[in-house]
PDB file of C-alpha atoms and ligand atoms in Angstrom:
ATOM      1  CA  UNK A   1      25.996  -4.353  -6.082  1.00  0.00           C
ATOM      2  CA  UNK A   2      24.118  -7.721  -5.606  1.00  0.00           C
ATOM      3  CA  UNK A   3      20.310  -7.095  -5.988  1.00  0.00           C
ATOM      4  CA  UNK A   4      18.750  -5.651  -3.429  1.00  0.00           C
ATOM      5  CA  UNK A   5      15.930  -6.819  -0.799  1.00  0.00           C
ATOM      6  CA  UNK A   6      12.531  -4.939  -1.304  1.00  0.00           C
ATOM      7  CA  UNK A   7      10.335  -5.184   1.775  1.00  0.00           C
ATOM      8  CA  UNK A   8       6.628  -4.296   1.948  1.00  0.00           C
ATOM      9  CA  UNK A   9       5.005  -4.073   4.810  1.00  0.00           C
ATOM     10  CA  UNK A  10       0.944  -3.022   5.718  1.00  0.00           C
ATOM     11  CA  UNK A  11      -2.147  -3.484   7.692  1.00  0.00           C
ATOM     12  CA  UNK A  12      -4.411  -6.524   6.050  1.00  0.00           C
ATOM     13  CA  UNK A  13      -6.065  -5.876   3.100  1.00  0.00           C
ATOM     14  CA  UNK A  14      -3.755  -3.018   1.719  1.00  0.00           C
ATOM     15  CA  UNK A  15      -3.043  -5.065  -1.322  1.00  0.00           C
ATOM     16  CA  UNK A  16       0.387  -6.150  -0.467  1.00  0.00           C
ATOM     17  CA  UNK A  17       0.354  -9.306  -1.920  1.00  0.00           C
ATOM     18  CA  UNK A  18      -1.058  -8.485  -5.254  1.00  0.00           C
ATOM     19  CA  UNK A  19       1.600  -5.598  -5.159  1.00  0.00           C
ATOM     20  CA  UNK A  20       4.480  -7.686  -4.343  1.00  0.00           C
ATOM     21  CA  UNK A  21       3.884 -10.385  -6.617  1.00  0.00           C
ATOM     22  CA  UNK A  22       3.478  -7.486  -9.257  1.00  0.00           C
ATOM     23  CA  UNK A  23       6.776  -6.018  -8.307  1.00  0.00           C
ATOM     24  CA  UNK A  24       8.848  -9.429  -7.983  1.00  0.00           C
ATOM     25  CA  UNK A  25       7.468 -10.200 -11.199  1.00  0.00           C
ATOM     26  CA  UNK A  26       8.494  -7.129 -12.959  1.00  0.00           C
ATOM     27  CA  UNK A  27      12.092  -7.197 -11.380  1.00  0.00           C
ATOM     28  CA  UNK A  28      12.551 -10.983 -11.722  1.00  0.00           C
ATOM     29  CA  UNK A  29      12.991 -11.539  -8.125  1.00  0.00           C
ATOM     30  CA  UNK A  30      11.733 -13.910  -5.810  1.00  0.00           C
ATOM     31  CA  UNK A  31       8.460 -13.374  -3.967  1.00  0.00           C
ATOM     32  CA  UNK A  32       7.882 -14.043  -0.390  1.00  0.00           C
ATOM     33  CA  UNK A  33       4.705 -14.062   1.237  1.00  0.00           C
ATOM     34  CA  UNK A  34       5.417 -14.149   5.174  1.00  0.00           C
ATOM     35  CA  UNK A  35       1.833 -13.755   6.025  1.00  0.00           C
ATOM     36  CA  UNK A  36       1.433 -17.129   4.465  1.00  0.00           C
ATOM     37  CA  UNK A  37       4.056 -18.905   6.984  1.00  0.00           C
ATOM     38  CA  UNK A  38       1.994 -17.551  10.006  1.00  0.00           C
ATOM     39  CA  UNK A  39      -0.925 -18.995   8.590  1.00  0.00           C
ATOM     40  CA  UNK A  40       0.548 -22.139   7.914  1.00  0.00           C
ATOM     41  CA  UNK A  41       1.746 -22.297  11.597  1.00  0.00           C
ATOM     42  CA  UNK A  42      -1.961 -21.768  12.347  1.00  0.00           C
ATOM     43  CA  UNK A  43      -3.413 -24.707  10.349  1.00  0.00           C
ATOM     44  CA  UNK A  44      -1.067 -26.625  12.155  1.00  0.00           C
ATOM     45  CA  UNK A  45      -2.697 -25.643  15.083  1.00  0.00           C
ATOM     46  CA  UNK A  46      -6.000 -26.464  14.093  1.00  0.00           C
ATOM     47  CA  UNK A  47      -4.971 -29.712  12.793  1.00  0.00           C
ATOM     48  CA  UNK A  48      -3.644 -30.625  15.849  1.00  0.00           C
ATOM     49  CA  UNK A  49      -6.333 -29.475  17.946  1.00  0.00           C
ATOM     50  CA  UNK A  50      -3.804 -26.970  20.186  1.00  0.00           C
ATOM     51  CA  UNK A  51      -5.543 -24.459  22.273  1.00  0.00           C
ATOM     52  CA  UNK A  52      -3.971 -21.283  21.376  1.00  0.00           C
ATOM     53  CA  UNK A  53      -3.251 -20.942  25.037  1.00  0.00           C
ATOM     54  CA  UNK A  54      -0.660 -23.432  24.966  1.00  0.00           C
ATOM     55  CA  UNK A  55       2.246 -21.098  23.705  1.00  0.00           C
ATOM     56  CA  UNK A  56       4.864 -24.020  24.803  1.00  0.00           C
ATOM     57  CA  UNK A  57       3.134 -26.693  22.267  1.00  0.00           C
ATOM     58  CA  UNK A  58       3.072 -24.268  19.489  1.00  0.00           C
ATOM     59  CA  UNK A  59       6.406 -23.143  19.537  1.00  0.00           C
ATOM     60  CA  UNK A  60       7.446 -26.736  19.535  1.00  0.00           C
ATOM     61  CA  UNK A  61       5.183 -27.204  16.615  1.00  0.00           C
ATOM     62  CA  UNK A  62       6.360 -24.096  14.251  1.00  0.00           C
ATOM     63  CA  UNK A  63       9.968 -25.207  15.282  1.00  0.00           C
ATOM     64  CA  UNK A  64       9.518 -28.438  13.541  1.00  0.00           C
ATOM     65  CA  UNK A  65       7.076 -27.430  10.812  1.00  0.00           C
ATOM     66  CA  UNK A  66       8.644 -28.109   7.568  1.00  0.00           C
ATOM     67  CA  UNK A  67       7.687 -24.526   5.399  1.00  0.00           C
ATOM     68  CA  UNK A  68       8.456 -24.454   1.670  1.00  0.00           C
ATOM     69  CA  UNK A  69       7.371 -22.046  -1.192  1.00  0.00           C
ATOM     70  CA  UNK A  70       7.433 -23.976  -4.527  1.00  0.00           C
ATOM     71  CA  UNK A  71       6.919 -22.242  -8.044  1.00  0.00           C
ATOM     72  CA  UNK A  72       4.277 -24.215  -9.833  1.00  0.00           C
ATOM     73  CA  UNK A  73       3.785 -22.658 -13.164  1.00  0.00           C
ATOM     74  CA  UNK A  74       3.104 -19.065 -12.666  1.00  0.00           C
ATOM     75  CA  UNK A  75       1.628 -20.118  -9.322  1.00  0.00           C
ATOM     76  CA  UNK A  76       3.408 -19.867  -5.818  1.00  0.00           C
ATOM     77  CA  UNK A  77       2.284 -22.740  -3.336  1.00  0.00           C
ATOM     78  CA  UNK A  78       3.121 -23.191   0.056  1.00  0.00           C
ATOM     79  CA  UNK A  79       3.694 -26.315   1.686  1.00  0.00           C
ATOM     80  CA  UNK A  80       3.612 -27.475   5.043  1.00  0.00           C
ATOM     81  CA  UNK A  81       5.187 -31.045   5.944  1.00  0.00           C
ATOM     82  CA  UNK A  82       5.072 -31.820   2.703  1.00  0.00           C
ATOM     83  CA  UNK A  83       1.236 -30.958   1.902  1.00  0.00           C
ATOM     84  CA  UNK A  84       0.118 -28.343   0.063  1.00  0.00           C
ATOM     85  CA  UNK A  85      -1.923 -26.009   2.007  1.00  0.00           C
ATOM     86  CA  UNK A  86      -2.358 -22.923  -0.315  1.00  0.00           C
ATOM     87  CA  UNK A  87      -5.872 -22.776  -0.106  1.00  0.00           C
ATOM     88  CA  UNK A  88      -5.924 -24.482   3.456  1.00  0.00           C
ATOM     89  CA  UNK A  89      -4.491 -21.516   4.715  1.00  0.00           C
ATOM     90  CA  UNK A  90      -7.290 -19.130   3.635  1.00  0.00           C
ATOM     91  CA  UNK A  91      -9.911 -20.345   5.409  1.00  0.00           C
ATOM     92  CA  UNK A  92     -11.559 -17.806   7.895  1.00  0.00           C
ATOM     93  CA  UNK A  93     -10.909 -19.980  10.594  1.00  0.00           C
ATOM     94  CA  UNK A  94      -7.060 -20.247   9.658  1.00  0.00           C
ATOM     95  CA  UNK A  95      -7.499 -16.389   9.029  1.00  0.00           C
ATOM     96  CA  UNK A  96      -8.271 -15.471  12.517  1.00  0.00           C
ATOM     97  CA  UNK A  97      -6.031 -17.437  14.289  1.00  0.00           C
ATOM     98  CA  UNK A  98      -3.051 -16.383  12.306  1.00  0.00           C
ATOM     99  CA  UNK A  99      -3.115 -13.324  14.475  1.00  0.00           C
ATOM    100  CA  UNK A 100      -2.915 -14.703  17.729  1.00  0.00           C
ATOM    101  CA  UNK A 101      -0.264 -17.453  16.482  1.00  0.00           C
ATOM    102  CA  UNK A 102       1.938 -14.514  14.915  1.00  0.00           C
ATOM    103  CA  UNK A 103       1.806 -12.783  18.725  1.00  0.00           C
ATOM    104  CA  UNK A 104       3.663 -15.963  20.150  1.00  0.00           C
ATOM    105  CA  UNK A 105       7.322 -14.876  20.728  1.00  0.00           C
ATOM    106  CA  UNK A 106       8.741 -18.456  19.777  1.00  0.00           C
ATOM    107  CA  UNK A 107       6.600 -18.603  16.581  1.00  0.00           C
ATOM    108  CA  UNK A 108       8.106 -15.460  15.291  1.00  0.00           C
ATOM    109  CA  UNK A 109      11.854 -16.115  16.173  1.00  0.00           C
ATOM    110  CA  UNK A 110      11.337 -19.478  13.952  1.00  0.00           C
ATOM    111  CA  UNK A 111       9.531 -18.033  10.902  1.00  0.00           C
ATOM    112  CA  UNK A 112      12.028 -14.725  11.155  1.00  0.00           C
ATOM    113  CA  UNK A 113      15.088 -16.901  11.267  1.00  0.00           C
ATOM    114  CA  UNK A 114      13.391 -19.179   8.020  1.00  0.00           C
ATOM    115  CA  UNK A 115      12.895 -15.487   6.503  1.00  0.00           C
ATOM    116  CA  UNK A 116      16.441 -14.267   6.743  1.00  0.00           C
ATOM    117  CA  UNK A 117      17.461 -17.300   5.311  1.00  0.00           C
ATOM    118  CA  UNK A 118      15.148 -17.158   2.492  1.00  0.00           C
ATOM    119  CA  UNK A 119      16.282 -13.415   1.729  1.00  0.00           C
ATOM    120  CA  UNK A 120      19.675 -13.089   2.395  1.00  0.00           C
ATOM    121  CA  UNK A 121      21.158 -13.539  -0.658  1.00  0.00           C
ATOM    122  CA  UNK A 122      19.029 -10.551  -2.072  1.00  0.00           C
ATOM    123  CA  UNK A 123      16.836 -10.436  -5.484  1.00  0.00           C
ATOM    124  CA  UNK A 124      13.509 -10.828  -3.296  1.00  0.00           C
ATOM    125  CA  UNK A 125      10.163  -8.937  -2.417  1.00  0.00           C
ATOM    126  CA  UNK A 126       9.262  -9.973   0.622  1.00  0.00           C
ATOM    127  CA  UNK A 127       6.042  -8.905   2.554  1.00  0.00           C
ATOM    128  CA  UNK A 128       4.292  -8.954   5.940  1.00  0.00           C
ATOM    129  CA  UNK A 129       4.341  -6.523   9.359  1.00  0.00           C
ATOM    130  CA  UNK A 130       7.484  -6.728  10.213  1.00  0.00           C
ATOM    131  CA  UNK A 131      10.080  -6.913   7.233  1.00  0.00           C
ATOM    132  CA  UNK A 132      11.411  -3.405   7.046  1.00  0.00           C
ATOM    133  CA  UNK A 133      11.643  -3.439  11.012  1.00  0.00           C
ATOM    134  CA  UNK A 134      12.950  -6.675  12.318  1.00  0.00           C
ATOM    135  CA  UNK A 135      13.188  -9.098   9.787  1.00  0.00           C
ATOM    136  CA  UNK A 136      15.894  -7.053   7.008  1.00  0.00           C
ATOM    137  CA  UNK A 137      16.233  -3.675   8.946  1.00  0.00           C
ATOM    138  CA  UNK A 138      18.841  -2.513   6.973  1.00  0.00           C
ATOM    139  CA  UNK A 139      17.108  -3.623   3.508  1.00  0.00           C
ATOM    140  CA  UNK A 140      18.147  -1.197   0.876  1.00  0.00           C
ATOM    141  CA  UNK A 141      14.401  -0.446  -0.431  1.00  0.00           C
ATOM    142  CA  UNK A 142      11.624  -0.417   2.039  1.00  0.00           C
ATOM    143  CA  UNK A 143       7.562   0.669   1.176  1.00  0.00           C
ATOM    144  CA  UNK A 144       4.715   0.778   3.824  1.00  0.00           C
ATOM    145  CA  UNK A 145       1.400   0.140   2.028  1.00  0.00           C
ATOM    146  CA  UNK A 146      -1.557   1.552   3.331  1.00  0.00           C
ATOM    147  CA  UNK A 147      -5.435   2.303   2.338  1.00  0.00           C
ATOM    148  CA  UNK A 148      -8.334   3.421   4.352  1.00  0.00           C
ATOM    149  CA  UNK A 149     -10.178   0.742   6.832  1.00  0.00           C
ATOM    150  CA  UNK A 150     -13.010   0.922   4.406  1.00  0.00           C
ATOM    151  CA  UNK A 151     -10.975   0.727   1.108  1.00  0.00           C
ATOM    152  CA  UNK A 152      -9.160  -2.326   2.963  1.00  0.00           C
ATOM    153  CA  UNK A 153     -12.728  -3.968   3.829  1.00  0.00           C
ATOM    154  CA  UNK A 154     -13.903  -3.663   0.290  1.00  0.00           C
ATOM    155  CA  UNK A 155     -11.088  -5.171  -1.303  1.00  0.00           C
ATOM    156  CA  UNK A 156     -10.828  -8.257   1.174  1.00  0.00           C
ATOM    157  CA  UNK A 157     -14.320  -8.892   0.415  1.00  0.00           C
ATOM    158  CA  UNK A 158     -14.218  -8.704  -3.242  1.00  0.00           C
ATOM    159  CA  UNK A 159     -11.167 -10.854  -3.359  1.00  0.00           C
ATOM    160  CA  UNK A 160     -13.013 -13.580  -1.121  1.00  0.00           C
ATOM    161  CA  UNK A 161     -16.124 -13.002  -3.379  1.00  0.00           C
ATOM    162  CA  UNK A 162     -13.952 -13.881  -6.211  1.00  0.00           C
ATOM    163  CA  UNK A 163     -12.964 -17.071  -4.750  1.00  0.00           C
ATOM    164  CA  UNK A 164     -16.778 -17.788  -4.327  1.00  0.00           C
ATOM    165  CA  UNK A 165     -17.079 -17.493  -0.431  1.00  0.00           C
ATOM    166  CA  UNK A 166     -19.952 -15.857   0.773  1.00  0.00           C
ATOM    167  CA  UNK A 167     -19.167 -13.005   2.760  1.00  0.00           C
ATOM    168  CA  UNK A 168     -20.364  -9.836   4.350  1.00  0.00           C
ATOM    169  CA  UNK A 169     -18.474  -6.690   4.235  1.00  0.00           C
ATOM    170  CA  UNK A 170     -19.750  -5.417   7.789  1.00  0.00           C
ATOM    171  CA  UNK A 171     -18.121  -8.479   9.272  1.00  0.00           C
ATOM    172  CA  UNK A 172     -14.915  -8.477   6.956  1.00  0.00           C
ATOM    173  CA  UNK A 173     -14.461  -4.865   8.063  1.00  0.00           C
ATOM    174  CA  UNK A 174     -15.076  -5.717  11.287  1.00  0.00           C
ATOM    175  CA  UNK A 175     -12.499  -8.873  11.457  1.00  0.00           C
ATOM    176  CA  UNK A 176      -9.935  -6.295   9.856  1.00  0.00           C
ATOM    177  CA  UNK A 177     -10.142  -3.463  12.395  1.00  0.00           C
ATOM    178  CA  UNK A 178      -9.770  -6.431  15.055  1.00  0.00           C
ATOM    179  CA  UNK A 179      -6.634  -7.831  13.398  1.00  0.00           C
ATOM    180  CA  UNK A 180      -5.230  -4.490  12.833  1.00  0.00           C
ATOM    181  CA  UNK A 181      -5.442  -3.725  16.450  1.00  0.00           C
ATOM    182  CA  UNK A 182      -3.730  -7.195  17.565  1.00  0.00           C
ATOM    183  CA  UNK A 183      -0.874  -6.960  15.255  1.00  0.00           C
ATOM    184  CA  UNK A 184      -0.421  -3.339  15.983  1.00  0.00           C
ATOM    185  CA  UNK A 185      -0.466  -3.324  19.917  1.00  0.00           C
ATOM    186  CA  UNK A 186       1.504  -6.601  20.480  1.00  0.00           C
ATOM    187  CA  UNK A 187       4.407  -6.247  22.124  1.00  0.00           C
ATOM    188  CA  UNK A 188       6.555  -8.622  19.940  1.00  0.00           C
ATOM    189  CA  UNK A 189       7.201  -6.978  16.307  1.00  0.00           C
ATOM    190  CA  UNK A 190       4.061  -4.845  15.775  1.00  0.00           C
ATOM    191  CA  UNK A 191       2.996  -3.506  12.875  1.00  0.00           C
ATOM    192  CA  UNK A 192       4.367   0.090  12.113  1.00  0.00           C
ATOM    193  CA  UNK A 193       6.236   1.681   9.535  1.00  0.00           C
ATOM    194  CA  UNK A 194      10.074   1.750   9.722  1.00  0.00           C
ATOM    195  CA  UNK A 195      11.827   5.639   9.444  1.00  0.00           C
ATOM    196  CA  UNK A 196      13.410   4.641   6.440  1.00  0.00           C
ATOM    197  CA  UNK A 197      10.436   3.260   4.419  1.00  0.00           C
ATOM    198  CA  UNK A 198       8.403   5.105   1.644  1.00  0.00           C
ATOM    199  CA  UNK A 199       4.803   5.434   2.459  1.00  0.00           C
ATOM    200  CA  UNK A 200       2.725   4.669  -0.461  1.00  0.00           C
ATOM    201  CA  UNK A 201      -1.527   5.290   0.190  1.00  0.00           C
ATOM    202  CA  UNK A 202      -3.424   3.511  -1.939  1.00  0.00           C
ATOM    203  CA  UNK A 203      -6.643   4.650  -2.143  1.00  0.00           C
ATOM    204  CA  UNK A 204      -6.864   6.485  -5.184  1.00  0.00           C
ATOM    205  CA  UNK A 205      -4.591   4.457  -7.181  1.00  0.00           C
ATOM    206  CA  UNK A 206      -5.055   1.677  -9.786  1.00  0.00           C
ATOM    207  CA  UNK A 207      -2.659  -1.775  -8.766  1.00  0.00           C
ATOM    208  CA  UNK A 208      -0.324  -0.891 -11.923  1.00  0.00           C
ATOM    209  CA  UNK A 209       0.433   2.497 -10.441  1.00  0.00           C
ATOM    210  CA  UNK A 210       1.021   1.133  -7.075  1.00  0.00           C
ATOM    211  CA  UNK A 211       3.263  -1.295  -8.513  1.00  0.00           C
ATOM    212  CA  UNK A 212       4.935   1.359 -10.625  1.00  0.00           C
ATOM    213  CA  UNK A 213       5.325   3.378  -7.819  1.00  0.00           C
ATOM    214  CA  UNK A 214       7.317   0.949  -5.519  1.00  0.00           C
ATOM    215  CA  UNK A 215       9.532   0.038  -8.889  1.00  0.00           C
ATOM    216  CA  UNK A 216      10.575   3.800  -8.715  1.00  0.00           C
ATOM    217  CA  UNK A 217      11.293   3.621  -5.027  1.00  0.00           C
ATOM    218  CA  UNK A 218      13.547   0.476  -5.959  1.00  0.00           C
ATOM    219  CA  UNK A 219      15.181   1.815  -9.036  1.00  0.00           C
ATOM    220  CA  UNK A 220      15.931   5.169  -7.536  1.00  0.00           C
ATOM    221  CA  UNK A 221      17.552   3.117  -4.556  1.00  0.00           C
ATOM    222  CA  UNK A 222      19.328   1.098  -6.723  1.00  0.00           C
ATOM    223  CA  UNK A 223      20.881   3.984  -8.873  1.00  0.00           C
ATOM    224  CA  UNK A 224      21.801   5.926  -5.603  1.00  0.00           C
ATOM    225  CA  UNK A 225      23.968   2.863  -4.466  1.00  0.00           C
ATOM    226  CA  UNK A 226      25.441   2.378  -8.112  1.00  0.00           C
ATOM    227  CA  UNK A 227      26.193   5.969  -7.740  1.00  0.00           C
ATOM    228  CA  UNK A 228      27.850   5.558  -4.099  1.00  0.00           C
ATOM    229  CA  UNK A 229      29.900   2.641  -5.205  1.00  0.00           C
ATOM    230  CA  UNK A 230      31.274   4.484  -8.329  1.00  0.00           C
ATOM    231  CA  UNK A 231      32.687   7.248  -6.039  1.00  0.00           C
ATOM    232  CA  UNK A 232      34.544   4.794  -4.157  1.00  0.00           C
TER     233      UNK A 232
HETATM  234  O1   DC B 301      -0.811 -10.823   5.679  1.00  0.00           O
HETATM  235  P1   DC B 301      -1.416 -11.934   6.089  1.00  0.00           P
HETATM  236  O2   DC B 301      -3.265 -11.654   6.392  1.00  0.00           O
HETATM  237  O3   DC B 301      -1.455 -13.253   5.242  1.00  0.00           O
HETATM  238  O4   DC B 301      -1.109 -12.350   7.640  1.00  0.00           O
HETATM  239  C1   DC B 301      -1.548 -13.313   8.626  1.00  0.00           C
HETATM  240  C2   DC B 301      -1.467 -12.783  10.105  1.00  0.00           C
HETATM  241  O5   DC B 301       0.395 -12.937  10.439  1.00  0.00           O
HETATM  242  C3   DC B 301      -1.778 -11.458  10.351  1.00  0.00           C
HETATM  243  O6   DC B 301      -2.619 -11.324  11.225  1.00  0.00           O
HETATM  244  C4   DC B 301      -0.380 -10.477  10.869  1.00  0.00           C
HETATM  245  C5   DC B 301       0.882 -11.545  10.537  1.00  0.00           C
HETATM  246  N1   DC B 301       1.618 -11.577  10.489  1.00  0.00           N
HETATM  247  C6   DC B 301       2.933 -11.123  11.051  1.00  0.00           C
HETATM  248  O7   DC B 301       2.549 -10.873  12.354  1.00  0.00           O
HETATM  249  N2   DC B 301       4.255 -10.982  10.448  1.00  0.00           N
HETATM  250  C7   DC B 301       4.426 -10.906   9.185  1.00  0.00           C
HETATM  251  N3   DC B 301       5.684 -10.544   8.893  1.00  0.00           N
HETATM  252  C8   DC B 301       3.596 -11.413   8.274  1.00  0.00           C
HETATM  253  C9   DC B 301       2.185 -11.497   8.857  1.00  0.00           C
END
């Protein structure tokens, strides 16, 4: 068989990026962070000072924005119209704006098209909110990662502090719950677990244990598919 598509969805701060990167590395697959793509559009909206209510202009911007991932050394970097925006898309402003930007139908259509092109050949680990439900509903390996709201706020705070940002745990917790609510209640591709996704609750697991669990789901699925292929 061709290499499968691995989808990892879940709420903000569940550890999706770190886990997806680790899984992709172990399997020798390509890692694709779809949240970074919504953030890149948000970054450009800020640059062009477009009001968030102007969906027509934001959709036009998303349609013409050139978004690329490039692996430089062991690091994956993201470029928007040729500019390296890897760090710029992580500012609190871009983070906040990425959620309403991602709720715009035209933006989702464009990014989902791009994501399908990036992943259709298989051998990818793609993480986001709607990868197993909308982008690749027929993906072979689907995981839904989650953790309690307290644990997710704790992890996000730690991550930002490691980057040297001065952040407050309570404020991060509030922002996360606001984003969760918005991401799961929107009409366009809300965050939800695909019926055939394996749920992994990560509160009491180490990063290595979570990666192992995802790899186990992958291996089991691949061996099942190979077995079925043999029978034909
Ligand atoms: O995973 P993240 O925090 O980088 O995502 C940024 C925003 O983009 C978040 O508010 C949810 C949204 N998003 C989405 O709607 N669909 C995806 N596949 C990925 C992210």
